[in-house]
Structures are given as C-alpha cells and as structure tokens.
Amino acid sequence: MSEERLTYRQVAALLVLRELGTALAHKELKEEWGLELDANNRKGLVDSKLIESETKARRALWYTITPAGEDRAIEEVRKGGVPVTSRSGKALALLYLRSLLAPKVAIPVEEPVQAPVSPEEVEGRIREAYAKITPGAGRWAAMTKLRALLTDIDRDLQDDVLRTMMLAGRVDIEPVAILGDLKPEDHAAAIIIGSTPNHQFRIGA
C-alpha cells in the first residue's frame, strides 16, 4: 500500500466506493456524490492499487475499490488525516463520520437451524458407525472412533442414547483395562456412567 499522502478527492472516492461496495461509474461519482476524480487523482489511486479503473461501453470509466483501498480509507479516517473542509462537500463529511463512528463490519452469517434428531435416529447412527469401525459384531470399539463419526449430533444426546441402549442390553460399555495406554482424546471421548469413564463399547455380543 502506498504511503503517499492522499488528496481529499482521493479519500472521498475511496470512502464512497467502500460504502457502496460495488463498481461505480465516473459520471455517477460526479453527479450523485459531487466528486470529480480528475486524471491525476485517478492515476494516483490506480498506481497505488487502491482502486481499479475500467473503460466500458461508450468509453465510460468505472471504478472499483480494492481490499487495500478499503483498508487505506479506514486508515486515513482513524489517523485523522482526512482533510474535511468546505471543499469536501457533505458526501465526504458524512462518510468520514460514519466510518469513524461505525466502521463497516462483516455481517454474521446465521448457521442453518438443524432439525431435531430423535433417539431412534441417533441409535441408528451409532449402529452404522459401529459397523464402519469394527470388522464384525461383538468386537470392542473405541469411543474415540464413534465420536469422530457423530460430530453433528449433540454429545449429551449421544450419551443419553448410549445409556438407554446399555440399560436395554443393546450395547456393552466398559472402561479399558490399562488406563495408561489411553491418549488425551480417548479420555475426552469417554462416556461417564455413574462416576466411571468408559472408553469402549460393543454391539451384538
């Protein structure tokens, strides 16, 4: 990014383009915002890679701000170097104050709401996972491997379904014999029954 001092017209153009977030015609910049970006000011911004200039139909000039230009606009505002004077017009003054008081921030993206999963569906997923991580029914499998295949299901719901299956005799759940062989992820994946962490399970024994 160029550190050359920007003119008020250059800063104004950056603030307008940043605010709009889209390409803007030279004619619209002049007529709607009262900003005449002459050849020298335009060249300075383009050479500094703060904007991109493109000639479209009927030789009309269009401007697009670059990420570096957006950063530079806020930098100019925050360091107080924007020459807001009577020459700047209300457009620059308005955008200057708006950027200073409320800089544009990313709009949070709402995560899609997941449909509730029934205990029956969770048990089905547990059985599918078990079939993937064991060579056959009745073999012990690590809870760590099961958790890795159920990351989209709430951990408490997993545990509730596993306890229900155990009480009904549909799954065996036990701690391992040698705790010293366990890794941190094994401890984290354990299901607590009573006060005992259990690290392995089997179905169809």
mmCIF file with all atom_site columns, C-alpha atoms in Angstrom:
data_model
loop_
_atom_site.group_PDB
_atom_site.id
_atom_site.type_symbol
_atom_site.label_atom_id
_atom_site.label_alt_id
_atom_site.label_comp_id
_atom_site.label_asym_id
_atom_site.label_entity_id
_atom_site.label_seq_id
_atom_site.pdbx_PDB_ins_code
_atom_site.Cartn_x
_atom_site.Cartn_y
_atom_site.Cartn_z
_atom_site.occupancy
_atom_site.B_iso_or_equiv
_atom_site.pdbx_formal_charge
_atom_site.auth_seq_id
_atom_site.auth_comp_id
_atom_site.auth_asym_id
_atom_site.auth_atom_id
_atom_site.pdbx_PDB_model_num
ATOM 1   C CA . MET A 1 1   ? 0.000   0.000   0.000   1.00 0.00 ? 1   MET A CA 1
ATOM 2   C CA . SER A 1 2   ? 1.298   3.411   -0.937  1.00 0.00 ? 2   SER A CA 1
ATOM 3   C CA . GLU A 1 3   ? 2.060   5.742   1.949   1.00 0.00 ? 3   GLU A CA 1
ATOM 4   C CA . GLU A 1 4   ? 1.878   8.886   -0.190  1.00 0.00 ? 4   GLU A CA 1
ATOM 5   C CA . ARG A 1 5   ? -0.491  11.495  1.208   1.00 0.00 ? 5   ARG A CA 1
ATOM 6   C CA . LEU A 1 6   ? -3.916  11.294  -0.369  1.00 0.00 ? 6   LEU A CA 1
ATOM 7   C CA . THR A 1 7   ? -5.893  14.305  -1.521  1.00 0.00 ? 7   THR A CA 1
ATOM 8   C CA . TYR A 1 8   ? -9.364  14.947  -0.197  1.00 0.00 ? 8   TYR A CA 1
ATOM 9   C CA . ARG A 1 9   ? -10.816 13.855  -3.547  1.00 0.00 ? 9   ARG A CA 1
ATOM 10  C CA . GLN A 1 10  ? -8.965  10.546  -3.377  1.00 0.00 ? 10  GLN A CA 1
ATOM 11  C CA . VAL A 1 11  ? -10.092 9.873   0.185   1.00 0.00 ? 11  VAL A CA 1
ATOM 12  C CA . ALA A 1 12  ? -13.652 10.855  -0.677  1.00 0.00 ? 12  ALA A CA 1
ATOM 13  C CA . ALA A 1 13  ? -13.675 8.487   -3.646  1.00 0.00 ? 13  ALA A CA 1
ATOM 14  C CA . LEU A 1 14  ? -12.353 5.630   -1.503  1.00 0.00 ? 14  LEU A CA 1
ATOM 15  C CA . LEU A 1 15  ? -14.991 6.229   1.159   1.00 0.00 ? 15  LEU A CA 1
ATOM 16  C CA . VAL A 1 16  ? -17.798 6.338   -1.393  1.00 0.00 ? 16  VAL A CA 1
ATOM 17  C CA . LEU A 1 17  ? -16.639 3.178   -3.161  1.00 0.00 ? 17  LEU A CA 1
ATOM 18  C CA . ARG A 1 18  ? -16.159 1.430   0.158   1.00 0.00 ? 18  ARG A CA 1
ATOM 19  C CA . GLU A 1 19  ? -19.617 2.399   1.321   1.00 0.00 ? 19  GLU A CA 1
ATOM 20  C CA . LEU A 1 20  ? -21.302 1.232   -1.888  1.00 0.00 ? 20  LEU A CA 1
ATOM 21  C CA . GLY A 1 21  ? -19.293 -1.983  -2.127  1.00 0.00 ? 21  GLY A CA 1
ATOM 22  C CA . THR A 1 22  ? -19.709 -2.169  -5.892  1.00 0.00 ? 22  THR A CA 1
ATOM 23  C CA . ALA A 1 23  ? -18.383 -0.691  -9.121  1.00 0.00 ? 23  ALA A CA 1
ATOM 24  C CA . LEU A 1 24  ? -19.306 2.947   -9.715  1.00 0.00 ? 24  LEU A CA 1
ATOM 25  C CA . ALA A 1 25  ? -19.259 4.959   -12.924 1.00 0.00 ? 25  ALA A CA 1
ATOM 26  C CA . HIS A 1 26  ? -17.188 8.141   -13.109 1.00 0.00 ? 26  HIS A CA 1
ATOM 27  C CA . LYS A 1 27  ? -20.332 10.000  -14.161 1.00 0.00 ? 27  LYS A CA 1
ATOM 28  C CA . GLU A 1 28  ? -22.292 8.802   -11.118 1.00 0.00 ? 28  GLU A CA 1
ATOM 29  C CA . LEU A 1 29  ? -19.420 9.683   -8.788  1.00 0.00 ? 29  LEU A CA 1
ATOM 30  C CA . LYS A 1 30  ? -19.551 13.218  -10.139 1.00 0.00 ? 30  LYS A CA 1
ATOM 31  C CA . GLU A 1 31  ? -23.284 13.730  -10.475 1.00 0.00 ? 31  GLU A CA 1
ATOM 32  C CA . GLU A 1 32  ? -24.569 11.854  -7.431  1.00 0.00 ? 32  GLU A CA 1
ATOM 33  C CA . TRP A 1 33  ? -21.720 12.421  -4.993  1.00 0.00 ? 33  TRP A CA 1
ATOM 34  C CA . GLY A 1 34  ? -20.288 15.702  -6.230  1.00 0.00 ? 34  GLY A CA 1
ATOM 35  C CA . LEU A 1 35  ? -16.798 14.242  -6.629  1.00 0.00 ? 35  LEU A CA 1
ATOM 36  C CA . GLU A 1 36  ? -14.756 14.967  -9.737  1.00 0.00 ? 36  GLU A CA 1
ATOM 37  C CA . LEU A 1 37  ? -11.941 12.401  -9.832  1.00 0.00 ? 37  LEU A CA 1
ATOM 38  C CA . ASP A 1 38  ? -9.598  14.004  -12.352 1.00 0.00 ? 38  ASP A CA 1
ATOM 39  C CA . ALA A 1 39  ? -6.838  12.206  -14.220 1.00 0.00 ? 39  ALA A CA 1
ATOM 40  C CA . ASN A 1 40  ? -4.087  12.888  -11.659 1.00 0.00 ? 40  ASN A CA 1
ATOM 41  C CA . ASN A 1 41  ? -6.165  11.767  -8.657  1.00 0.00 ? 41  ASN A CA 1
ATOM 42  C CA . ARG A 1 42  ? -7.388  8.726   -10.541 1.00 0.00 ? 42  ARG A CA 1
ATOM 43  C CA . LYS A 1 43  ? -3.868  7.749   -11.620 1.00 0.00 ? 43  LYS A CA 1
ATOM 44  C CA . GLY A 1 44  ? -2.580  8.054   -8.064  1.00 0.00 ? 44  GLY A CA 1
ATOM 45  C CA . LEU A 1 45  ? -5.216  5.679   -6.738  1.00 0.00 ? 45  LEU A CA 1
ATOM 46  C CA . VAL A 1 46  ? -4.764  3.190   -9.574  1.00 0.00 ? 46  VAL A CA 1
ATOM 47  C CA . ASP A 1 47  ? -0.950  3.238   -9.347  1.00 0.00 ? 47  ASP A CA 1
ATOM 48  C CA . SER A 1 48  ? -1.187  2.653   -5.596  1.00 0.00 ? 48  SER A CA 1
ATOM 49  C CA . LYS A 1 49  ? -3.563  -0.276  -6.285  1.00 0.00 ? 49  LYS A CA 1
ATOM 50  C CA . LEU A 1 50  ? -6.243  1.305   -4.104  1.00 0.00 ? 50  LEU A CA 1
ATOM 51  C CA . ILE A 1 51  ? -8.824  1.236   -6.892  1.00 0.00 ? 51  ILE A CA 1
ATOM 52  C CA . GLU A 1 52  ? -9.207  -0.410  -10.268 1.00 0.00 ? 52  GLU A CA 1
ATOM 53  C CA . SER A 1 53  ? -10.335 1.607   -13.289 1.00 0.00 ? 53  SER A CA 1
ATOM 54  C CA . GLU A 1 54  ? -12.066 0.064   -16.293 1.00 0.00 ? 54  GLU A CA 1
ATOM 55  C CA . THR A 1 55  ? -13.380 1.519   -19.520 1.00 0.00 ? 55  THR A CA 1
ATOM 56  C CA . LYS A 1 56  ? -16.717 0.050   -20.509 1.00 0.00 ? 56  LYS A CA 1
ATOM 57  C CA . ALA A 1 57  ? -19.324 0.826   -23.191 1.00 0.00 ? 57  ALA A CA 1
ATOM 58  C CA . ARG A 1 58  ? -19.157 4.272   -24.809 1.00 0.00 ? 58  ARG A CA 1
ATOM 59  C CA . ARG A 1 59  ? -15.750 4.788   -23.190 1.00 0.00 ? 59  ARG A CA 1
ATOM 60  C CA . ALA A 1 60  ? -17.343 5.238   -19.771 1.00 0.00 ? 60  ALA A CA 1
ATOM 61  C CA . LEU A 1 61  ? -14.978 4.938   -16.818 1.00 0.00 ? 61  LEU A CA 1
ATOM 62  C CA . TRP A 1 62  ? -15.915 2.667   -13.914 1.00 0.00 ? 62  TRP A CA 1
ATOM 63  C CA . TYR A 1 63  ? -14.144 2.414   -10.565 1.00 0.00 ? 63  TYR A CA 1
ATOM 64  C CA . THR A 1 64  ? -13.887 -0.482  -8.098  1.00 0.00 ? 64  THR A CA 1
ATOM 65  C CA . ILE A 1 65  ? -12.178 -0.279  -4.728  1.00 0.00 ? 65  ILE A CA 1
ATOM 66  C CA . THR A 1 66  ? -9.609  -2.952  -3.839  1.00 0.00 ? 66  THR A CA 1
ATOM 67  C CA . PRO A 1 67  ? -9.151  -4.576  -0.407  1.00 0.00 ? 67  PRO A CA 1
ATOM 68  C CA . ALA A 1 68  ? -6.064  -2.376  0.014   1.00 0.00 ? 68  ALA A CA 1
ATOM 69  C CA . GLY A 1 69  ? -8.213  0.638   -0.806  1.00 0.00 ? 69  GLY A CA 1
ATOM 70  C CA . GLU A 1 70  ? -10.769 -0.287  1.863   1.00 0.00 ? 70  GLU A CA 1
ATOM 71  C CA . ASP A 1 71  ? -8.005  -0.618  4.440   1.00 0.00 ? 71  ASP A CA 1
ATOM 72  C CA . ARG A 1 72  ? -6.464  2.685   3.389   1.00 0.00 ? 72  ARG A CA 1
ATOM 73  C CA . ALA A 1 73  ? -9.802  4.516   3.633   1.00 0.00 ? 73  ALA A CA 1
ATOM 74  C CA . ILE A 1 74  ? -10.261 3.441   7.259   1.00 0.00 ? 74  ILE A CA 1
ATOM 75  C CA . GLU A 1 75  ? -6.597  4.117   7.975   1.00 0.00 ? 75  GLU A CA 1
ATOM 76  C CA . GLU A 1 76  ? -6.999  7.702   6.754   1.00 0.00 ? 76  GLU A CA 1
ATOM 77  C CA . VAL A 1 77  ? -10.096 8.171   8.888   1.00 0.00 ? 77  VAL A CA 1
ATOM 78  C CA . ARG A 1 78  ? -8.631  6.702   12.060  1.00 0.00 ? 78  ARG A CA 1
ATOM 79  C CA . LYS A 1 79  ? -5.391  8.646   11.918  1.00 0.00 ? 79  LYS A CA 1
ATOM 80  C CA . GLY A 1 80  ? -7.310  11.887  11.490  1.00 0.00 ? 80  GLY A CA 1
ATOM 81  C CA . GLY A 1 81  ? -5.597  12.761  8.254   1.00 0.00 ? 81  GLY A CA 1
ATOM 82  C CA . VAL A 1 82  ? -8.724  13.310  6.187   1.00 0.00 ? 82  VAL A CA 1
ATOM 83  C CA . PRO A 1 83  ? -8.923  16.983  5.159   1.00 0.00 ? 83  PRO A CA 1
ATOM 84  C CA . VAL A 1 84  ? -12.646 17.537  5.683   1.00 0.00 ? 84  VAL A CA 1
ATOM 85  C CA . THR A 1 85  ? -13.226 21.128  4.571   1.00 0.00 ? 85  THR A CA 1
ATOM 86  C CA . SER A 1 86  ? -15.898 23.101  2.808   1.00 0.00 ? 86  SER A CA 1
ATOM 87  C CA . ARG A 1 87  ? -14.415 21.878  -0.475  1.00 0.00 ? 87  ARG A CA 1
ATOM 88  C CA . SER A 1 88  ? -15.026 18.270  0.520   1.00 0.00 ? 88  SER A CA 1
ATOM 89  C CA . GLY A 1 89  ? -18.762 18.577  0.382   1.00 0.00 ? 89  GLY A CA 1
ATOM 90  C CA . LYS A 1 90  ? -21.281 16.809  2.578   1.00 0.00 ? 90  LYS A CA 1
ATOM 91  C CA . ALA A 1 91  ? -20.581 13.427  0.963   1.00 0.00 ? 91  ALA A CA 1
ATOM 92  C CA . LEU A 1 92  ? -17.069 13.174  2.386   1.00 0.00 ? 92  LEU A CA 1
ATOM 93  C CA . ALA A 1 93  ? -18.079 14.630  5.732   1.00 0.00 ? 93  ALA A CA 1
ATOM 94  C CA . LEU A 1 94  ? -20.945 12.160  6.089   1.00 0.00 ? 94  LEU A CA 1
ATOM 95  C CA . LEU A 1 95  ? -18.900 9.118   5.104   1.00 0.00 ? 95  LEU A CA 1
ATOM 96  C CA . TYR A 1 96  ? -15.985 10.261  7.250   1.00 0.00 ? 96  TYR A CA 1
ATOM 97  C CA . LEU A 1 97  ? -18.175 10.433  10.356  1.00 0.00 ? 97  LEU A CA 1
ATOM 98  C CA . ARG A 1 98  ? -19.942 7.172   9.518   1.00 0.00 ? 98  ARG A CA 1
ATOM 99  C CA . SER A 1 99  ? -16.644 5.330   9.073   1.00 0.00 ? 99  SER A CA 1
ATOM 100 C CA . LEU A 1 100 ? -15.201 6.861   12.234  1.00 0.00 ? 100 LEU A CA 1
ATOM 101 C CA . LEU A 1 101 ? -18.168 6.071   14.441  1.00 0.00 ? 101 LEU A CA 1
ATOM 102 C CA . ALA A 1 102 ? -19.270 2.782   12.933  1.00 0.00 ? 102 ALA A CA 1
ATOM 103 C CA . PRO A 1 103 ? -16.690 1.133   10.649  1.00 0.00 ? 103 PRO A CA 1
ATOM 104 C CA . LYS A 1 104 ? -18.175 -1.423  8.314   1.00 0.00 ? 104 LYS A CA 1
ATOM 105 C CA . VAL A 1 105 ? -18.043 -4.864  9.907   1.00 0.00 ? 105 VAL A CA 1
ATOM 106 C CA . ALA A 1 106 ? -18.689 -8.288  8.495   1.00 0.00 ? 106 ALA A CA 1
ATOM 107 C CA . ILE A 1 107 ? -22.329 -9.321  8.790   1.00 0.00 ? 107 ILE A CA 1
ATOM 108 C CA . PRO A 1 108 ? -22.512 -12.511 10.860  1.00 0.00 ? 108 PRO A CA 1
ATOM 109 C CA . VAL A 1 109 ? -23.718 -15.466 8.861   1.00 0.00 ? 109 VAL A CA 1
ATOM 110 C CA . GLU A 1 110 ? -26.518 -17.315 10.560  1.00 0.00 ? 110 GLU A CA 1
ATOM 111 C CA . GLU A 1 111 ? -25.878 -21.018 10.805  1.00 0.00 ? 111 GLU A CA 1
ATOM 112 C CA . PRO A 1 112 ? -28.663 -23.164 9.408   1.00 0.00 ? 112 PRO A CA 1
ATOM 113 C CA . VAL A 1 113 ? -31.003 -24.486 12.069  1.00 0.00 ? 113 VAL A CA 1
ATOM 114 C CA . GLN A 1 114 ? -30.671 -28.230 12.259  1.00 0.00 ? 114 GLN A CA 1
ATOM 115 C CA . ALA A 1 115 ? -33.800 -30.315 12.567  1.00 0.00 ? 115 ALA A CA 1
ATOM 116 C CA . PRO A 1 116 ? -34.037 -32.158 15.897  1.00 0.00 ? 116 PRO A CA 1
ATOM 117 C CA . VAL A 1 117 ? -32.746 -35.719 15.829  1.00 0.00 ? 117 VAL A CA 1
ATOM 118 C CA . SER A 1 118 ? -34.798 -38.421 17.532  1.00 0.00 ? 118 SER A CA 1
ATOM 119 C CA . PRO A 1 119 ? -33.232 -41.013 19.888  1.00 0.00 ? 119 PRO A CA 1
ATOM 120 C CA . GLU A 1 120 ? -34.150 -43.692 17.352  1.00 0.00 ? 120 GLU A CA 1
ATOM 121 C CA . GLU A 1 121 ? -32.217 -41.863 14.634  1.00 0.00 ? 121 GLU A CA 1
ATOM 122 C CA . VAL A 1 122 ? -29.229 -41.452 16.941  1.00 0.00 ? 122 VAL A CA 1
ATOM 123 C CA . GLU A 1 123 ? -29.225 -45.169 17.765  1.00 0.00 ? 123 GLU A CA 1
ATOM 124 C CA . GLY A 1 124 ? -29.322 -45.918 14.057  1.00 0.00 ? 124 GLY A CA 1
ATOM 125 C CA . ARG A 1 125 ? -26.308 -43.647 13.514  1.00 0.00 ? 125 ARG A CA 1
ATOM 126 C CA . ILE A 1 126 ? -24.462 -45.355 16.374  1.00 0.00 ? 126 ILE A CA 1
ATOM 127 C CA . ARG A 1 127 ? -25.074 -48.753 14.815  1.00 0.00 ? 127 ARG A CA 1
ATOM 128 C CA . GLU A 1 128 ? -23.956 -47.503 11.394  1.00 0.00 ? 128 GLU A CA 1
ATOM 129 C CA . ALA A 1 129 ? -20.785 -46.057 12.917  1.00 0.00 ? 129 ALA A CA 1
ATOM 130 C CA . TYR A 1 130 ? -20.063 -49.282 14.781  1.00 0.00 ? 130 TYR A CA 1
ATOM 131 C CA . ALA A 1 131 ? -20.338 -51.266 11.556  1.00 0.00 ? 131 ALA A CA 1
ATOM 132 C CA . LYS A 1 132 ? -17.807 -48.934 9.930   1.00 0.00 ? 132 LYS A CA 1
ATOM 133 C CA . ILE A 1 133 ? -15.175 -49.091 12.675  1.00 0.00 ? 133 ILE A CA 1
ATOM 134 C CA . THR A 1 134 ? -15.283 -52.802 13.541  1.00 0.00 ? 134 THR A CA 1
ATOM 135 C CA . PRO A 1 135 ? -14.673 -55.912 11.438  1.00 0.00 ? 135 PRO A CA 1
ATOM 136 C CA . GLY A 1 136 ? -17.746 -57.659 12.875  1.00 0.00 ? 136 GLY A CA 1
ATOM 137 C CA . ALA A 1 137 ? -20.410 -57.731 15.564  1.00 0.00 ? 137 ALA A CA 1
ATOM 138 C CA . GLY A 1 138 ? -19.316 -58.259 19.155  1.00 0.00 ? 138 GLY A CA 1
ATOM 139 C CA . ARG A 1 139 ? -15.885 -56.631 18.793  1.00 0.00 ? 139 ARG A CA 1
ATOM 140 C CA . TRP A 1 140 ? -14.829 -53.856 21.163  1.00 0.00 ? 140 TRP A CA 1
ATOM 141 C CA . ALA A 1 141 ? -14.508 -50.431 19.580  1.00 0.00 ? 141 ALA A CA 1
ATOM 142 C CA . ALA A 1 142 ? -13.068 -47.201 20.931  1.00 0.00 ? 142 ALA A CA 1
ATOM 143 C CA . MET A 1 143 ? -15.453 -44.431 21.899  1.00 0.00 ? 143 MET A CA 1
ATOM 144 C CA . THR A 1 144 ? -12.985 -42.086 20.219  1.00 0.00 ? 144 THR A CA 1
ATOM 145 C CA . LYS A 1 145 ? -13.816 -43.553 16.814  1.00 0.00 ? 145 LYS A CA 1
ATOM 146 C CA . LEU A 1 146 ? -17.529 -43.381 17.485  1.00 0.00 ? 146 LEU A CA 1
ATOM 147 C CA . ARG A 1 147 ? -17.395 -39.710 18.477  1.00 0.00 ? 147 ARG A CA 1
ATOM 148 C CA . ALA A 1 148 ? -15.492 -38.877 15.304  1.00 0.00 ? 148 ALA A CA 1
ATOM 149 C CA . LEU A 1 149 ? -18.389 -40.167 13.195  1.00 0.00 ? 149 LEU A CA 1
ATOM 150 C CA . LEU A 1 150 ? -21.087 -38.377 15.207  1.00 0.00 ? 150 LEU A CA 1
ATOM 151 C CA . THR A 1 151 ? -19.741 -34.833 15.307  1.00 0.00 ? 151 THR A CA 1
ATOM 152 C CA . ASP A 1 152 ? -23.051 -33.455 14.001  1.00 0.00 ? 152 ASP A CA 1
ATOM 153 C CA . ILE A 1 153 ? -25.006 -34.920 16.938  1.00 0.00 ? 153 ILE A CA 1
ATOM 154 C CA . ASP A 1 154 ? -25.075 -33.254 20.360  1.00 0.00 ? 154 ASP A CA 1
ATOM 155 C CA . ARG A 1 155 ? -22.706 -35.010 22.788  1.00 0.00 ? 155 ARG A CA 1
ATOM 156 C CA . ASP A 1 156 ? -25.286 -35.178 25.597  1.00 0.00 ? 156 ASP A CA 1
ATOM 157 C CA . LEU A 1 157 ? -27.802 -36.752 23.231  1.00 0.00 ? 157 LEU A CA 1
ATOM 158 C CA . GLN A 1 158 ? -25.223 -39.345 22.199  1.00 0.00 ? 158 GLN A CA 1
ATOM 159 C CA . ASP A 1 159 ? -24.592 -40.220 25.839  1.00 0.00 ? 159 ASP A CA 1
ATOM 160 C CA . ASP A 1 160 ? -28.307 -40.425 26.690  1.00 0.00 ? 160 ASP A CA 1
ATOM 161 C CA . VAL A 1 161 ? -28.943 -42.823 23.827  1.00 0.00 ? 161 VAL A CA 1
ATOM 162 C CA . LEU A 1 162 ? -25.913 -44.944 24.691  1.00 0.00 ? 162 LEU A CA 1
ATOM 163 C CA . ARG A 1 163 ? -27.045 -45.249 28.315  1.00 0.00 ? 163 ARG A CA 1
ATOM 164 C CA . THR A 1 164 ? -30.550 -46.213 27.178  1.00 0.00 ? 164 THR A CA 1
ATOM 165 C CA . MET A 1 165 ? -29.122 -48.843 24.855  1.00 0.00 ? 165 MET A CA 1
ATOM 166 C CA . MET A 1 166 ? -26.936 -50.210 27.650  1.00 0.00 ? 166 MET A CA 1
ATOM 167 C CA . LEU A 1 167 ? -29.849 -50.495 30.109  1.00 0.00 ? 167 LEU A CA 1
ATOM 168 C CA . ALA A 1 168 ? -31.858 -52.314 27.431  1.00 0.00 ? 168 ALA A CA 1
ATOM 169 C CA . GLY A 1 169 ? -28.982 -54.713 26.760  1.00 0.00 ? 169 GLY A CA 1
ATOM 170 C CA . ARG A 1 170 ? -28.414 -53.496 23.219  1.00 0.00 ? 170 ARG A CA 1
ATOM 171 C CA . VAL A 1 171 ? -24.842 -52.325 23.839  1.00 0.00 ? 171 VAL A CA 1
ATOM 172 C CA . ASP A 1 172 ? -21.998 -53.158 26.217  1.00 0.00 ? 172 ASP A CA 1
ATOM 173 C CA . ILE A 1 173 ? -19.959 -50.226 27.545  1.00 0.00 ? 173 ILE A CA 1
ATOM 174 C CA . GLU A 1 174 ? -16.835 -50.651 29.668  1.00 0.00 ? 174 GLU A CA 1
ATOM 175 C CA . PRO A 1 175 ? -13.614 -48.902 30.686  1.00 0.00 ? 175 PRO A CA 1
ATOM 176 C CA . VAL A 1 176 ? -10.353 -50.200 29.257  1.00 0.00 ? 176 VAL A CA 1
ATOM 177 C CA . ALA A 1 177 ? -8.154  -52.468 31.330  1.00 0.00 ? 177 ALA A CA 1
ATOM 178 C CA . ILE A 1 178 ? -4.978  -50.374 31.098  1.00 0.00 ? 178 ILE A CA 1
ATOM 179 C CA . LEU A 1 179 ? -5.664  -46.658 31.506  1.00 0.00 ? 179 LEU A CA 1
ATOM 180 C CA . GLY A 1 180 ? -2.022  -45.804 30.861  1.00 0.00 ? 180 GLY A CA 1
ATOM 181 C CA . ASP A 1 181 ? -2.453  -46.687 27.198  1.00 0.00 ? 181 ASP A CA 1
ATOM 182 C CA . LEU A 1 182 ? -5.084  -44.012 26.687  1.00 0.00 ? 182 LEU A CA 1
ATOM 183 C CA . LYS A 1 183 ? -4.416  -40.766 24.858  1.00 0.00 ? 183 LYS A CA 1
ATOM 184 C CA . PRO A 1 184 ? -5.938  -37.385 25.774  1.00 0.00 ? 184 PRO A CA 1
ATOM 185 C CA . GLU A 1 185 ? -8.517  -37.763 23.005  1.00 0.00 ? 185 GLU A CA 1
ATOM 186 C CA . ASP A 1 186 ? -9.556  -41.133 24.457  1.00 0.00 ? 186 ASP A CA 1
ATOM 187 C CA . HIS A 1 187 ? -10.231 -39.552 27.834  1.00 0.00 ? 187 HIS A CA 1
ATOM 188 C CA . ALA A 1 188 ? -12.165 -36.747 26.165  1.00 0.00 ? 188 ALA A CA 1
ATOM 189 C CA . ALA A 1 189 ? -14.356 -39.209 24.247  1.00 0.00 ? 189 ALA A CA 1
ATOM 190 C CA . ALA A 1 190 ? -15.234 -41.343 27.288  1.00 0.00 ? 190 ALA A CA 1
ATOM 191 C CA . ILE A 1 191 ? -18.832 -41.687 28.421  1.00 0.00 ? 191 ILE A CA 1
ATOM 192 C CA . ILE A 1 192 ? -19.383 -41.325 32.166  1.00 0.00 ? 192 ILE A CA 1
ATOM 193 C CA . ILE A 1 193 ? -21.666 -43.901 33.702  1.00 0.00 ? 193 ILE A CA 1
ATOM 194 C CA . GLY A 1 194 ? -22.079 -43.434 37.424  1.00 0.00 ? 194 GLY A CA 1
ATOM 195 C CA . SER A 1 195 ? -18.694 -41.910 38.150  1.00 0.00 ? 195 SER A CA 1
ATOM 196 C CA . THR A 1 196 ? -16.698 -44.183 35.865  1.00 0.00 ? 196 THR A CA 1
ATOM 197 C CA . PRO A 1 197 ? -15.295 -43.069 32.495  1.00 0.00 ? 197 PRO A CA 1
ATOM 198 C CA . ASN A 1 198 ? -15.884 -45.731 29.845  1.00 0.00 ? 198 ASN A CA 1
ATOM 199 C CA . HIS A 1 199 ? -13.773 -45.789 26.716  1.00 0.00 ? 199 HIS A CA 1
ATOM 200 C CA . GLN A 1 200 ? -15.044 -48.726 24.663  1.00 0.00 ? 200 GLN A CA 1
ATOM 201 C CA . PHE A 1 201 ? -18.297 -50.296 23.508  1.00 0.00 ? 201 PHE A CA 1
ATOM 202 C CA . ARG A 1 202 ? -19.600 -53.224 21.504  1.00 0.00 ? 202 ARG A CA 1
ATOM 203 C CA . ILE A 1 203 ? -22.860 -54.177 19.828  1.00 0.00 ? 203 ILE A CA 1
ATOM 204 C CA . GLY A 1 204 ? -24.175 -57.658 19.034  1.00 0.00 ? 204 GLY A CA 1
ATOM 205 C CA . ALA A 1 205 ? -22.095 -59.630 21.530  1.00 0.00 ? 205 ALA A CA 1
#
